Coordinates of N, CA, C and O in Angstrom, one line a residue:
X1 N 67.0 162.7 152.7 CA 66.1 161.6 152.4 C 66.2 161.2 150.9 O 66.1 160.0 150.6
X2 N 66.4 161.9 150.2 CA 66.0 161.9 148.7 C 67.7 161.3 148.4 O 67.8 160.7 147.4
X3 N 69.1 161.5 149.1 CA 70.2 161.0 148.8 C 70.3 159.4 149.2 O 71.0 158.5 148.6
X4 N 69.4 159.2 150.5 CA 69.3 157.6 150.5 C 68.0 157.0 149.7 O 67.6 155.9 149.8
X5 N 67.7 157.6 149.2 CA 67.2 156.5 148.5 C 67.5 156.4 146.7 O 66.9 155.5 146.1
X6 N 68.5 157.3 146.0 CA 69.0 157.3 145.3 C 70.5 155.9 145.5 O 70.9 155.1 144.7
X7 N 70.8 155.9 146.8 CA 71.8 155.8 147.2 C 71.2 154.1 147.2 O 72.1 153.3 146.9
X8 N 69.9 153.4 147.5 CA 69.6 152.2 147.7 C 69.4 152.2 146.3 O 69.5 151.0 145.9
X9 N 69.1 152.7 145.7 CA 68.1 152.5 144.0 C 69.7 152.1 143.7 O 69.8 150.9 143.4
X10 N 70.8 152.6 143.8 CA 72.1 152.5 143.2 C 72.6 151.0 143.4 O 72.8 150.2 142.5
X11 N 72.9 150.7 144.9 CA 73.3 149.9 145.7 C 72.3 148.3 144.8 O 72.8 147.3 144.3
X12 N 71.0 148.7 145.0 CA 70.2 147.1 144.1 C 70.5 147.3 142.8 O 70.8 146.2 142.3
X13 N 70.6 148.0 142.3 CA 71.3 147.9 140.5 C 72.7 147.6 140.6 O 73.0 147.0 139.7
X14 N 73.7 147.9 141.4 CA 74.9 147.4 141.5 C 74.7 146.0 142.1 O 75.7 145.3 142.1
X15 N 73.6 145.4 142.8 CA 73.8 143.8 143.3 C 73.8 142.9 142.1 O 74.5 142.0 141.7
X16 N 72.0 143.7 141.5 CA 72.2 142.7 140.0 C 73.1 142.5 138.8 O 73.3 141.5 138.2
X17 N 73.7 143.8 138.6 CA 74.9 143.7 137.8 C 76.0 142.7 138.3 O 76.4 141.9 137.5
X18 N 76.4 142.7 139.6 CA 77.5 142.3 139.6 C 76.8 140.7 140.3 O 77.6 139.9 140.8
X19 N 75.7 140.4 140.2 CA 74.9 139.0 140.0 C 75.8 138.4 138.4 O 76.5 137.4 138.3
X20 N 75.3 139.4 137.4 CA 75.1 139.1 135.8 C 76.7 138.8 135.8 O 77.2 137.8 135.2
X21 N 77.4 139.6 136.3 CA 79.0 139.3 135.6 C 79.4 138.2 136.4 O 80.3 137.6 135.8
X22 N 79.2 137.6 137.8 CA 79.9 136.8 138.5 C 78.9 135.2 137.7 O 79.5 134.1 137.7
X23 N 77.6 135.3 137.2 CA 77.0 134.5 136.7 C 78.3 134.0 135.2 O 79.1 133.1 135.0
X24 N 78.1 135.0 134.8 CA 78.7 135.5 133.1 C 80.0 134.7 133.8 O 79.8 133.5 133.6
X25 N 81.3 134.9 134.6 CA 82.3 134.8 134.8 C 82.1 133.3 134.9 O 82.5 132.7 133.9
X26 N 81.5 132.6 135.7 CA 81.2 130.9 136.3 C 80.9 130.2 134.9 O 81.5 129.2 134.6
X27 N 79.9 131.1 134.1 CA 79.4 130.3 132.7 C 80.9 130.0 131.8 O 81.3 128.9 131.4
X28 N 81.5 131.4 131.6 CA 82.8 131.4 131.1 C 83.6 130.3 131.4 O 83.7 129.3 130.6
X29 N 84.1 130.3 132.4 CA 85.1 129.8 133.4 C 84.6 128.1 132.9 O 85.5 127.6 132.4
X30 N 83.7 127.3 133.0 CA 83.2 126.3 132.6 C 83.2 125.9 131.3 O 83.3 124.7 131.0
X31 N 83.1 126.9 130.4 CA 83.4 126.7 128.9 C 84.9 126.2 128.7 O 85.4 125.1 128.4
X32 N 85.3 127.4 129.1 CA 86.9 126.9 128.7 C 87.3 126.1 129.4 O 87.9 125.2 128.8
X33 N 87.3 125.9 131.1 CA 87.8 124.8 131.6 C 87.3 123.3 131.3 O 87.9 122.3 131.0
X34 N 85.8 123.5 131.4 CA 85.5 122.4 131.2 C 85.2 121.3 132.9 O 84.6 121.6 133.9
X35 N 86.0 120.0 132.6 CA 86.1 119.5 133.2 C 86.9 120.1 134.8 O 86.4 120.3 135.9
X36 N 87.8 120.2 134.4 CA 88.8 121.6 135.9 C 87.9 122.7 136.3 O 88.3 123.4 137.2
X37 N 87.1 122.9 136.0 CA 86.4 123.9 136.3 C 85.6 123.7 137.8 O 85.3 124.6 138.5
X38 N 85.3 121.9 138.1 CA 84.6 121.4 139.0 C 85.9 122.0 140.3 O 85.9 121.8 141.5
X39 N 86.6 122.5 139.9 CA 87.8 122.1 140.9 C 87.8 123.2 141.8 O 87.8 123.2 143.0
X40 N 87.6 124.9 140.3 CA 87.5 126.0 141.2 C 85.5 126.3 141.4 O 84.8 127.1 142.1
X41 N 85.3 125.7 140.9 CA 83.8 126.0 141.3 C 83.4 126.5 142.7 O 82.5 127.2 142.9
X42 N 84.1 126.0 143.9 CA 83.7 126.5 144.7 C 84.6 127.7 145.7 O 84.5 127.8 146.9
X43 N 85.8 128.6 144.6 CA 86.0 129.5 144.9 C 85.6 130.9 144.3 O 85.8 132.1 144.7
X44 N 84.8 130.3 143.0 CA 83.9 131.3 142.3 C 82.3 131.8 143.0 O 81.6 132.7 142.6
X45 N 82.2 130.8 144.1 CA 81.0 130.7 144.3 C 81.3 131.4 145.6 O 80.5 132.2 145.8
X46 N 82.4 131.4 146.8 CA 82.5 132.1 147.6 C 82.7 133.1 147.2 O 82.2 134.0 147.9
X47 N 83.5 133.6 146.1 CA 84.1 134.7 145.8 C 82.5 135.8 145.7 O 82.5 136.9 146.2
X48 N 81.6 135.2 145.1 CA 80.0 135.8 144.5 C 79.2 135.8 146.0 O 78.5 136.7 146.5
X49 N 79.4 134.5 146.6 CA 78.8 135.4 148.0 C 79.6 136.2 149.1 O 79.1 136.8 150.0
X50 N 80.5 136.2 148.9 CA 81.1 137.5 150.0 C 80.9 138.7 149.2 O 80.7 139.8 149.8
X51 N 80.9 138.8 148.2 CA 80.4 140.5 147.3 C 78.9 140.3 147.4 O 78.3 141.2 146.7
X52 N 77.8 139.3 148.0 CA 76.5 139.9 147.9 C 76.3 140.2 149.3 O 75.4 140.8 149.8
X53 N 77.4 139.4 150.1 CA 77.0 139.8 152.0 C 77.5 141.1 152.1 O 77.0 141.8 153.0
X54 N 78.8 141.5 150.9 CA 79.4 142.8 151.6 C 78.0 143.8 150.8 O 77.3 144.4 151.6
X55 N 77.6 143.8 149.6 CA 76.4 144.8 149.7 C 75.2 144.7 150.5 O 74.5 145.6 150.9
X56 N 75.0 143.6 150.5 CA 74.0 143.8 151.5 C 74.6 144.3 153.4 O 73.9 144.8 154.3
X57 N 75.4 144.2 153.3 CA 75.9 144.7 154.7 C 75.3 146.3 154.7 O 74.5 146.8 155.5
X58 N 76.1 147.2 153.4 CA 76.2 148.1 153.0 C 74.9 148.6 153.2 O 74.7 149.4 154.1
X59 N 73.9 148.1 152.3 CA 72.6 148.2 152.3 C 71.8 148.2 153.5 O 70.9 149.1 153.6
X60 N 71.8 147.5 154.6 CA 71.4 147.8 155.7 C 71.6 148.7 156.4 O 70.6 149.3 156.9
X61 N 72.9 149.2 156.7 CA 73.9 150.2 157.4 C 72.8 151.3 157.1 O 72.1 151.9 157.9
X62 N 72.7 151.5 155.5 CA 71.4 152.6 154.9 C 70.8 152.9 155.4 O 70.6 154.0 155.8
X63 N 69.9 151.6 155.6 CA 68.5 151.6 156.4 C 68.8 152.2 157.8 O 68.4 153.3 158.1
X64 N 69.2 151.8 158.2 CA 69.6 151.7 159.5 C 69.6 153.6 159.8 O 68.7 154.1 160.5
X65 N 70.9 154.5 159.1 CA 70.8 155.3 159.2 C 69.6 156.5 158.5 O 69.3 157.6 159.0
X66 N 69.2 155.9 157.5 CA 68.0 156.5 157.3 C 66.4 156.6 158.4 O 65.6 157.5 158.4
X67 N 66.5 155.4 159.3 CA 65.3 155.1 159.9 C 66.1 156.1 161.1 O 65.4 157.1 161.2
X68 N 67.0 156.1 161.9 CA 67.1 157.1 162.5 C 67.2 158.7 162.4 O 67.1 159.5 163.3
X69 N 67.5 158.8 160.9 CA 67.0 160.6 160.3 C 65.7 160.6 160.6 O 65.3 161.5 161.3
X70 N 65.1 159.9 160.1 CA 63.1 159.8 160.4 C 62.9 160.1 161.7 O 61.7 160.2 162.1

């Protein structure tokens, strides 16, 4: 019990981190591109949601097995 929930405390601190750097990367990416930047904008933006569907996938799977240890 006490490894899943270390294990979710881990999993939401790793969503917001990698929120901050994929935010941080888009801000970047816009500086220097600039104008071209409109071009890849919307492969930075899939790229940021398929890493929050894959933790959250992760994240449930948790629940999931946690609620049947109980």
């Amino acid at each position: 019990m006490e490894y899943t929930k270390k294990t979710k405390q881990f999993l939401s601190n790793t969503i917001i981190i990698n929120s901050l750097v994929w935010a941080t990367v888009m801000i970047v990416s816009y500086l220097i591109l600039g104008d071209a930047y409109e071009k890849i904008n919307y492969i930075l933006l899939s790229g940021f949601f398929i890493e929050f569907l894959r933790y959250n996938s992760v994240k449930n799977k948790l629940n999931k097995t946690a609620s049947k240890k109980d």
